[in-house]
PDB file of N, CA and C in Angstrom:
ATOM      1  N   UNK A 247      81.888  32.190  21.376  1.00 68.00           N
ATOM      2  CA  UNK A 247      81.281  31.335  22.380  1.00 68.00           C
ATOM      3  C   UNK A 247      81.572  31.890  23.769  1.00 68.00           C
ATOM      4  N   UNK A 248      80.530  31.926  24.569  1.00 84.00           N
ATOM      5  CA  UNK A 248      80.668  32.435  25.930  1.00 84.00           C
ATOM      6  C   UNK A 248      80.921  31.319  26.931  1.00 84.00           C
ATOM      7  N   UNK A 249      80.190  30.222  26.825  1.00 89.00           N
ATOM      8  CA  UNK A 249      80.392  29.110  27.743  1.00 89.00           C
ATOM      9  C   UNK A 249      79.185  28.823  28.601  1.00 89.00           C
ATOM     10  N   UNK A 250      79.459  28.331  29.798  1.00 93.00           N
ATOM     11  CA  UNK A 250      78.416  27.937  30.738  1.00 93.00           C
ATOM     12  C   UNK A 250      78.591  28.689  32.051  1.00 93.00           C
ATOM     13  N   UNK A 251      77.478  29.045  32.657  1.00 94.00           N
ATOM     14  CA  UNK A 251      77.484  29.602  34.003  1.00 94.00           C
ATOM     15  C   UNK A 251      77.000  28.492  34.934  1.00 94.00           C
ATOM     16  N   UNK A 252      77.785  28.202  35.961  1.00 95.00           N
ATOM     17  CA  UNK A 252      77.443  27.130  36.895  1.00 95.00           C
ATOM     18  C   UNK A 252      77.286  27.729  38.279  1.00 95.00           C
ATOM     19  N   UNK A 253      76.096  27.561  38.851  1.00 96.00           N
ATOM     20  CA  UNK A 253      75.816  28.028  40.212  1.00 96.00           C
ATOM     21  C   UNK A 253      75.878  26.834  41.151  1.00 96.00           C
ATOM     22  N   UNK A 254      76.457  27.055  42.342  1.00 95.00           N
ATOM     23  CA  UNK A 254      76.574  25.969  43.312  1.00 95.00           C
ATOM     24  C   UNK A 254      76.717  26.542  44.707  1.00 95.00           C
ATOM     25  N   UNK A 255      76.740  25.658  45.692  1.00 90.00           N
ATOM     26  CA  UNK A 255      76.886  26.079  47.085  1.00 90.00           C
ATOM     27  C   UNK A 255      75.535  26.284  47.740  1.00 90.00           C
ATOM     28  N   UNK A 256      75.574  26.654  49.011  1.00 84.00           N
ATOM     29  CA  UNK A 256      74.333  26.923  49.737  1.00 84.00           C
ATOM     30  C   UNK A 256      73.559  28.009  49.016  1.00 84.00           C
ATOM     31  N   UNK A 257      72.319  27.725  48.685  1.00 85.00           N
ATOM     32  CA  UNK A 257      71.455  28.664  47.969  1.00 85.00           C
ATOM     33  C   UNK A 257      72.053  29.106  46.637  1.00 85.00           C
ATOM     34  N   UNK A 258      72.938  28.323  46.079  1.00 84.00           N
ATOM     35  CA  UNK A 258      73.575  28.600  44.788  1.00 84.00           C
ATOM     36  C   UNK A 258      74.162  30.003  44.709  1.00 84.00           C
ATOM     37  N   UNK A 259      74.831  30.424  45.810  1.00 89.00           N
ATOM     38  CA  UNK A 259      75.391  31.772  45.859  1.00 89.00           C
ATOM     39  C   UNK A 259      76.747  31.876  45.161  1.00 89.00           C
ATOM     40  N   UNK A 260      77.378  30.767  44.835  1.00 93.00           N
ATOM     41  CA  UNK A 260      78.673  30.798  44.152  1.00 93.00           C
ATOM     42  C   UNK A 260      78.472  30.479  42.676  1.00 93.00           C
ATOM     43  N   UNK A 261      79.270  31.121  41.844  1.00 94.00           N
ATOM     44  CA  UNK A 261      79.166  30.864  40.410  1.00 94.00           C
ATOM     45  C   UNK A 261      80.548  30.654  39.810  1.00 94.00           C
ATOM     46  N   UNK A 262      80.551  29.921  38.724  1.00 91.00           N
ATOM     47  CA  UNK A 262      81.781  29.675  37.959  1.00 91.00           C
ATOM     48  C   UNK A 262      81.391  29.727  36.494  1.00 91.00           C
ATOM     49  N   UNK A 263      82.123  30.479  35.698  1.00 90.00           N
ATOM     50  CA  UNK A 263      81.906  30.491  34.259  1.00 90.00           C
ATOM     51  C   UNK A 263      82.948  29.584  33.621  1.00 90.00           C
ATOM     52  N   UNK A 264      82.466  28.677  32.790  1.00 87.00           N
ATOM     53  CA  UNK A 264      83.348  27.698  32.156  1.00 87.00           C
ATOM     54  C   UNK A 264      83.262  27.878  30.643  1.00 87.00           C
ATOM     55  N   UNK A 265      84.389  28.173  29.979  1.00 84.00           N
ATOM     56  CA  UNK A 265      84.379  28.258  28.517  1.00 84.00           C
ATOM     57  C   UNK A 265      84.047  26.906  27.899  1.00 84.00           C
ATOM     58  N   UNK A 266      83.570  26.925  26.667  1.00 80.00           N
ATOM     59  CA  UNK A 266      83.212  25.686  25.982  1.00 80.00           C
ATOM     60  C   UNK A 266      84.394  25.044  25.269  1.00 80.00           C
ATOM     61  N   UNK A 267      85.558  25.547  25.438  1.00 70.00           N
ATOM     62  CA  UNK A 267      86.738  24.999  24.785  1.00 70.00           C
ATOM     63  C   UNK A 267      87.921  25.102  25.730  1.00 70.00           C
ATOM     64  N   UNK A 268      89.019  24.460  25.360  1.00 55.00           N
ATOM     65  CA  UNK A 268      90.198  24.457  26.232  1.00 55.00           C
ATOM     66  C   UNK A 268      91.247  25.468  25.787  1.00 55.00           C
ATOM     67  N   UNK A 269      90.846  26.466  25.017  1.00 53.00           N
ATOM     68  CA  UNK A 269      91.701  27.581  24.583  1.00 53.00           C
ATOM     69  C   UNK A 269      92.752  27.205  23.552  1.00 53.00           C
ATOM     70  N   UNK A 270      92.860  25.971  23.160  1.00 55.00           N
ATOM     71  CA  UNK A 270      93.851  25.573  22.173  1.00 55.00           C
ATOM     72  C   UNK A 270      95.186  25.211  22.789  1.00 55.00           C
ATOM     73  N   UNK A 271      95.905  24.345  22.105  1.00 54.00           N
ATOM     74  CA  UNK A 271      97.143  23.818  22.655  1.00 54.00           C
ATOM     75  C   UNK A 271      98.364  24.700  22.483  1.00 54.00           C
ATOM     76  N   UNK A 272      98.226  25.821  21.772  1.00 56.00           N
ATOM     77  CA  UNK A 272      99.402  26.636  21.509  1.00 56.00           C
ATOM     78  C   UNK A 272      99.763  27.565  22.661  1.00 56.00           C
ATOM     79  N   UNK A 273      98.909  27.671  23.653  1.00 60.00           N
ATOM     80  CA  UNK A 273      99.175  28.538  24.797  1.00 60.00           C
ATOM     81  C   UNK A 273      99.001  27.725  26.079  1.00 60.00           C
ATOM     82  N   UNK A 274     100.071  27.150  26.610  1.00 60.00           N
ATOM     83  CA  UNK A 274      99.953  26.239  27.747  1.00 60.00           C
ATOM     84  C   UNK A 274      99.351  26.879  28.990  1.00 60.00           C
ATOM     85  N   UNK A 275      99.544  28.177  29.207  1.00 60.00           N
ATOM     86  CA  UNK A 275      98.981  28.795  30.408  1.00 60.00           C
ATOM     87  C   UNK A 275      97.461  28.861  30.347  1.00 60.00           C
ATOM     88  N   UNK A 276      96.894  29.026  29.138  1.00 64.00           N
ATOM     89  CA  UNK A 276      95.436  29.055  29.045  1.00 64.00           C
ATOM     90  C   UNK A 276      94.858  27.659  29.229  1.00 64.00           C
ATOM     91  N   UNK A 277      95.531  26.636  28.700  1.00 72.00           N
ATOM     92  CA  UNK A 277      95.092  25.264  28.959  1.00 72.00           C
ATOM     93  C   UNK A 277      95.129  24.978  30.448  1.00 72.00           C
ATOM     94  N   UNK A 278      96.144  25.469  31.114  1.00 78.00           N
ATOM     95  CA  UNK A 278      96.283  25.273  32.558  1.00 78.00           C
ATOM     96  C   UNK A 278      95.118  25.910  33.307  1.00 78.00           C
ATOM     97  N   UNK A 279      94.736  27.106  32.908  1.00 77.00           N
ATOM     98  CA  UNK A 279      93.601  27.791  33.545  1.00 77.00           C
ATOM     99  C   UNK A 279      92.326  26.986  33.344  1.00 77.00           C
ATOM    100  N   UNK A 280      92.071  26.522  32.109  1.00 77.00           N
ATOM    101  CA  UNK A 280      90.865  25.756  31.820  1.00 77.00           C
ATOM    102  C   UNK A 280      90.852  24.473  32.637  1.00 77.00           C
ATOM    103  N   UNK A 281      91.989  23.792  32.704  1.00 82.00           N
ATOM    104  CA  UNK A 281      92.074  22.551  33.477  1.00 82.00           C
ATOM    105  C   UNK A 281      91.824  22.797  34.960  1.00 82.00           C
ATOM    106  N   UNK A 282      92.288  23.924  35.485  1.00 87.00           N
ATOM    107  CA  UNK A 282      92.043  24.256  36.898  1.00 87.00           C
ATOM    108  C   UNK A 282      90.565  24.505  37.155  1.00 87.00           C
ATOM    109  N   UNK A 283      89.885  25.158  36.210  1.00 86.00           N
ATOM    110  CA  UNK A 283      88.441  25.386  36.352  1.00 86.00           C
ATOM    111  C   UNK A 283      87.719  24.043  36.421  1.00 86.00           C
ATOM    112  N   UNK A 284      88.031  23.158  35.486  1.00 85.00           N
ATOM    113  CA  UNK A 284      87.381  21.843  35.447  1.00 85.00           C
ATOM    114  C   UNK A 284      87.700  21.053  36.711  1.00 85.00           C
ATOM    115  N   UNK A 285      88.946  21.071  37.146  1.00 90.00           N
ATOM    116  CA  UNK A 285      89.330  20.336  38.356  1.00 90.00           C
ATOM    117  C   UNK A 285      88.585  20.865  39.575  1.00 90.00           C
ATOM    118  N   UNK A 286      88.425  22.180  39.676  1.00 92.00           N
ATOM    119  CA  UNK A 286      87.713  22.746  40.827  1.00 92.00           C
ATOM    120  C   UNK A 286      86.261  22.284  40.853  1.00 92.00           C
ATOM    121  N   UNK A 287      85.653  22.123  39.685  1.00 90.00           N
ATOM    122  CA  UNK A 287      84.285  21.605  39.633  1.00 90.00           C
ATOM    123  C   UNK A 287      84.243  20.137  40.041  1.00 90.00           C
ATOM    124  N   UNK A 288      85.205  19.368  39.570  1.00 90.00           N
ATOM    125  CA  UNK A 288      85.239  17.941  39.901  1.00 90.00           C
ATOM    126  C   UNK A 288      85.471  17.709  41.391  1.00 90.00           C
ATOM    127  N   UNK A 289      86.117  18.649  42.053  1.00 93.00           N
ATOM    128  CA  UNK A 289      86.436  18.493  43.473  1.00 93.00           C
ATOM    129  C   UNK A 289      85.363  19.053  44.408  1.00 93.00           C
ATOM    130  N   UNK A 290      84.268  19.545  43.864  1.00 92.00           N
ATOM    131  CA  UNK A 290      83.212  20.076  44.723  1.00 92.00           C
ATOM    132  C   UNK A 290      82.670  18.988  45.641  1.00 92.00           C
ATOM    133  N   UNK A 291      82.448  19.338  46.870  1.00 92.00           N
ATOM    134  CA  UNK A 291      81.872  18.441  47.860  1.00 92.00           C
ATOM    135  C   UNK A 291      80.383  18.246  47.568  1.00 92.00           C
ATOM    136  N   UNK A 292      79.842  17.119  48.006  1.00 92.00           N
ATOM    137  CA  UNK A 292      78.418  16.832  47.760  1.00 92.00           C
ATOM    138  C   UNK A 292      77.503  17.904  48.347  1.00 92.00           C
ATOM    139  N   UNK A 293      77.967  18.642  49.341  1.00 93.00           N
ATOM    140  CA  UNK A 293      77.140  19.699  49.934  1.00 93.00           C
ATOM    141  C   UNK A 293      76.962  20.889  48.989  1.00 93.00           C
ATOM    142  N   UNK A 294      77.756  20.962  47.921  1.00 94.00           N
ATOM    143  CA  UNK A 294      77.641  22.047  46.946  1.00 94.00           C
ATOM    144  C   UNK A 294      76.568  21.780  45.891  1.00 94.00           C
ATOM    145  N   UNK A 295      76.045  20.581  45.880  1.00 95.00           N
ATOM    146  CA  UNK A 295      75.020  20.213  44.903  1.00 95.00           C
ATOM    147  C   UNK A 295      73.649  20.598  45.419  1.00 95.00           C
ATOM    148  N   UNK A 296      72.698  20.846  44.527  1.00 96.00           N
ATOM    149  CA  UNK A 296      72.763  20.666  43.086  1.00 96.00           C
ATOM    150  C   UNK A 296      73.519  21.803  42.399  1.00 96.00           C
ATOM    151  N   UNK A 297      74.051  21.488  41.226  1.00 96.00           N
ATOM    152  CA  UNK A 297      74.651  22.497  40.363  1.00 96.00           C
ATOM    153  C   UNK A 297      73.593  22.920  39.356  1.00 96.00           C
ATOM    154  N   UNK A 298      73.512  24.201  39.111  1.00 97.00           N
ATOM    155  CA  UNK A 298      72.567  24.717  38.124  1.00 97.00           C
ATOM    156  C   UNK A 298      73.384  25.297  36.979  1.00 97.00           C
ATOM    157  N   UNK A 299      73.204  24.746  35.790  1.00 96.00           N
ATOM    158  CA  UNK A 299      74.021  25.118  34.639  1.00 96.00           C
ATOM    159  C   UNK A 299      73.173  25.851  33.614  1.00 96.00           C
ATOM    160  N   UNK A 300      73.671  27.024  33.216  1.00 96.00           N
ATOM    161  CA  UNK A 300      73.032  27.819  32.171  1.00 96.00           C
ATOM    162  C   UNK A 300      73.990  27.925  30.995  1.00 96.00           C
ATOM    163  N   UNK A 301      73.472  27.749  29.803  1.00 95.00           N
ATOM    164  CA  UNK A 301      74.271  27.908  28.589  1.00 95.00           C
ATOM    165  C   UNK A 301      74.227  29.383  28.203  1.00 95.00           C
ATOM    166  N   UNK A 302      75.341  30.077  28.317  1.00 94.00           N
ATOM    167  CA  UNK A 302      75.386  31.512  28.055  1.00 94.00           C
ATOM    168  C   UNK A 302      75.249  31.847  26.579  1.00 94.00           C
ATOM    169  N   UNK A 303      75.419  30.867  25.712  1.00 92.00           N
ATOM    170  CA  UNK A 303      75.264  31.087  24.276  1.00 92.00           C
ATOM    171  C   UNK A 303      73.830  30.842  23.820  1.00 92.00           C
ATOM    172  N   UNK A 304      73.055  30.136  24.611  1.00 92.00           N
ATOM    173  CA  UNK A 304      71.661  29.810  24.287  1.00 92.00           C
ATOM    174  C   UNK A 304      70.785  30.186  25.478  1.00 92.00           C
ATOM    175  N   UNK A 305      70.520  31.478  25.628  1.00 89.00           N
ATOM    176  CA  UNK A 305      69.804  31.959  26.815  1.00 89.00           C
ATOM    177  C   UNK A 305      68.374  31.437  26.895  1.00 89.00           C
ATOM    178  N   UNK A 306      67.813  30.994  25.781  1.00 94.00           N
ATOM    179  CA  UNK A 306      66.454  30.454  25.798  1.00 94.00           C
ATOM    180  C   UNK A 306      66.412  28.991  26.228  1.00 94.00           C
ATOM    181  N   UNK A 307      67.568  28.372  26.319  1.00 93.00           N
ATOM    182  CA  UNK A 307      67.640  26.969  26.732  1.00 93.00           C
ATOM    183  C   UNK A 307      67.390  26.854  28.234  1.00 93.00           C
ATOM    184  N   UNK A 308      66.664  25.837  28.612  1.00 95.00           N
ATOM    185  CA  UNK A 308      66.334  25.600  30.018  1.00 95.00           C
ATOM    186  C   UNK A 308      67.594  25.283  30.826  1.00 95.00           C
ATOM    187  N   UNK A 309      67.631  25.770  32.071  1.00 96.00           N
ATOM    188  CA  UNK A 309      68.752  25.455  32.959  1.00 96.00           C
ATOM    189  C   UNK A 309      68.793  23.955  33.230  1.00 96.00           C
ATOM    190  N   UNK A 310      69.990  23.448  33.362  1.00 97.00           N
ATOM    191  CA  UNK A 310      70.204  22.040  33.666  1.00 97.00           C
ATOM    192  C   UNK A 310      70.569  21.923  35.138  1.00 97.00           C
ATOM    193  N   UNK A 311      69.953  20.996  35.841  1.00 97.00           N
ATOM    194  CA  UNK A 311      70.240  20.795  37.259  1.00 97.00           C
ATOM    195  C   UNK A 311      70.912  19.437  37.430  1.00 97.00           C
ATOM    196  N   UNK A 312      72.119  19.472  38.006  1.00 97.00           N
ATOM    197  CA  UNK A 312      72.878  18.248  38.258  1.00 97.00           C
ATOM    198  C   UNK A 312      72.880  17.977  39.750  1.00 97.00           C
ATOM    199  N   UNK A 313      72.483  16.778  40.130  1.00 96.00           N
ATOM    200  CA  UNK A 313      72.299  16.441  41.540  1.00 96.00           C
ATOM    201  C   UNK A 313      73.532  15.838  42.213  1.00 96.00           C
ATOM    202  N   UNK A 314      74.499  15.355  41.421  1.00 96.00           N
ATOM    203  CA  UNK A 314      75.660  14.701  42.032  1.00 96.00           C
ATOM    204  C   UNK A 314      76.849  14.700  41.071  1.00 96.00           C
ATOM    205  N   UNK A 315      77.974  14.212  41.560  1.00 94.00           N
ATOM    206  CA  UNK A 315      79.214  14.207  40.777  1.00 94.00           C
ATOM    207  C   UNK A 315      79.098  13.333  39.533  1.00 94.00           C
ATOM    208  N   UNK A 316      78.388  12.221  39.616  1.00 95.00           N
ATOM    209  CA  UNK A 316      78.217  11.357  38.450  1.00 95.00           C
ATOM    210  C   UNK A 316      77.507  12.094  37.323  1.00 95.00           C
ATOM    211  N   UNK A 317      76.486  12.866  37.671  1.00 96.00           N
ATOM    212  CA  UNK A 317      75.777  13.643  36.661  1.00 96.00           C
ATOM    213  C   UNK A 317      76.680  14.732  36.087  1.00 96.00           C
ATOM    214  N   UNK A 318      77.523  15.332  36.926  1.00 94.00           N
ATOM    215  CA  UNK A 318      78.474  16.340  36.449  1.00 94.00           C
ATOM    216  C   UNK A 318      79.439  15.720  35.444  1.00 94.00           C
ATOM    217  N   UNK A 319      79.994  14.568  35.769  1.00 92.00           N
ATOM    218  CA  UNK A 319      80.944  13.910  34.870  1.00 92.00           C
ATOM    219  C   UNK A 319      80.290  13.541  33.542  1.00 92.00           C
ATOM    220  N   UNK A 320      79.068  13.062  33.593  1.00 93.00           N
ATOM    221  CA  UNK A 320      78.350  12.710  32.364  1.00 93.00           C
ATOM    222  C   UNK A 320      78.082  13.958  31.528  1.00 93.00           C
ATOM    223  N   UNK A 321      77.668  15.038  32.185  1.00 92.00           N
ATOM    224  CA  UNK A 321      77.426  16.291  31.475  1.00 92.00           C
ATOM    225  C   UNK A 321      78.714  16.789  30.811  1.00 92.00           C
ATOM    226  N   UNK A 322      79.836  16.745  31.530  1.00 88.00           N
ATOM    227  CA  UNK A 322      81.103  17.223  30.972  1.00 88.00           C
ATOM    228  C   UNK A 322      81.532  16.393  29.765  1.00 88.00           C
ATOM    229  N   UNK A 323      81.290  15.083  29.798  1.00 87.00           N
ATOM    230  CA  UNK A 323      81.635  14.232  28.653  1.00 87.00           C
ATOM    231  C   UNK A 323      80.907  14.706  27.404  1.00 87.00           C
ATOM    232  N   UNK A 324      79.641  15.081  27.569  1.00 86.00           N
ATOM    233  CA  UNK A 324      78.834  15.509  26.429  1.00 86.00           C
ATOM    234  C   UNK A 324      79.074  16.969  26.056  1.00 86.00           C
ATOM    235  N   UNK A 325      79.255  17.828  27.040  1.00 84.00           N
ATOM    236  CA  UNK A 325      79.381  19.264  26.785  1.00 84.00           C
ATOM    237  C   UNK A 325      80.726  19.635  26.182  1.00 84.00           C
ATOM    238  N   UNK A 326      81.771  18.905  26.524  1.00 75.00           N
ATOM    239  CA  UNK A 326      83.118  19.270  26.095  1.00 75.00           C
ATOM    240  C   UNK A 326      83.714  18.257  25.121  1.00 75.00           C
ATOM    241  N   UNK A 327      82.896  17.738  24.220  1.00 70.00           N
ATOM    242  CA  UNK A 327      83.371  16.776  23.211  1.00 70.00           C
ATOM    243  C   UNK A 327      84.361  17.450  22.292  1.00 70.00           C
TER     244      UNK A 327
END
Protein backbone atom coordinates (compact mmCIF):
# COMPACT_ATOMS: atom_id res chain seq x y z
CA UNK A 1 0.00 0.00 0.00
CA UNK A 2 1.26 3.42 -0.96
CA UNK A 3 -1.29 5.69 0.70
CA UNK A 4 -2.73 9.06 -0.19
CA UNK A 5 -1.22 12.17 -1.74
CA UNK A 6 -2.73 15.35 -0.31
CA UNK A 7 -2.22 18.70 -2.02
CA UNK A 8 -2.93 21.92 -0.13
CA UNK A 9 -1.95 25.56 0.23
CA UNK A 10 -2.10 28.40 -2.25
CA UNK A 11 -2.52 26.83 -5.69
CA UNK A 12 -2.06 23.42 -4.01
CA UNK A 13 1.73 23.79 -4.17
CA UNK A 14 2.34 21.79 -0.97
CA UNK A 15 1.94 18.04 -0.75
CA UNK A 16 1.87 15.44 1.99
CA UNK A 17 1.90 11.68 1.49
CA UNK A 18 -0.05 9.80 4.13
CA UNK A 19 0.26 6.01 4.53
CA UNK A 20 -2.96 4.04 4.85
CA UNK A 21 -1.90 2.47 8.12
CA UNK A 22 -0.24 3.48 11.38
CA UNK A 23 2.82 1.23 10.86
CA UNK A 24 1.84 -1.16 13.66
CA UNK A 25 2.22 -0.91 17.39
CA UNK A 26 5.52 -2.73 17.70
CA UNK A 27 7.61 0.26 16.61
CA UNK A 28 6.68 3.36 18.64
CA UNK A 29 8.79 5.76 16.55
CA UNK A 30 6.87 4.88 13.38
CA UNK A 31 3.53 5.36 15.15
CA UNK A 32 4.86 8.73 16.30
CA UNK A 33 5.71 9.72 12.72
CA UNK A 34 2.25 8.69 11.47
CA UNK A 35 0.56 10.59 14.30
CA UNK A 36 2.61 13.71 13.49
CA UNK A 37 1.53 13.52 9.83
CA UNK A 38 -2.13 13.27 10.84
CA UNK A 39 -1.79 16.06 13.41
CA UNK A 40 -0.18 18.38 10.85
CA UNK A 41 -3.16 17.84 8.55
CA UNK A 42 -5.64 18.47 11.36
CA UNK A 43 -3.87 21.73 12.21
CA UNK A 44 -4.02 23.19 8.70
CA UNK A 45 -5.49 26.68 8.60
CA UNK A 46 -8.66 27.28 6.58
CA UNK A 47 -6.55 29.20 4.04
CA UNK A 48 -4.91 25.87 3.06
CA UNK A 49 -8.21 24.49 1.77
CA UNK A 50 -9.37 22.96 -0.44
CA UNK A 51 -7.38 19.77 0.03
CA UNK A 52 -7.07 17.56 -3.02
CA UNK A 53 -6.64 13.89 -2.17
CA UNK A 54 -5.40 11.23 -4.58
CA UNK A 55 -5.35 7.54 -3.74
CA UNK A 56 -1.88 6.36 -4.79
CA UNK A 57 -3.02 2.73 -4.82
CA UNK A 58 -5.98 3.42 -7.14
CA UNK A 59 -4.70 5.86 -9.76
CA UNK A 60 -7.91 5.54 -11.79
CA UNK A 61 -9.99 6.77 -8.86
CA UNK A 62 -11.18 10.36 -9.07
CA UNK A 63 -9.46 12.93 -6.84
CA UNK A 64 -11.39 13.89 -3.73
CA UNK A 65 -11.71 17.58 -2.87
CA UNK A 66 -12.23 18.54 0.77
CA UNK A 67 -13.41 22.09 1.41
CA UNK A 68 -12.98 22.34 5.19
CA UNK A 69 -11.75 20.68 8.38
CA UNK A 70 -15.07 18.93 9.00
CA UNK A 71 -14.82 17.20 5.64
CA UNK A 72 -11.20 16.25 6.42
CA UNK A 73 -12.21 14.69 9.74
CA UNK A 74 -15.05 12.76 8.12
CA UNK A 75 -12.74 11.52 5.36
CA UNK A 76 -10.13 10.39 7.91
CA UNK A 77 -12.76 8.45 9.88
CA UNK A 78 -13.61 6.49 6.75
CA UNK A 79 -10.15 6.24 5.17
CA UNK A 80 -8.30 5.05 8.27
CA UNK A 81 -10.78 2.52 9.72
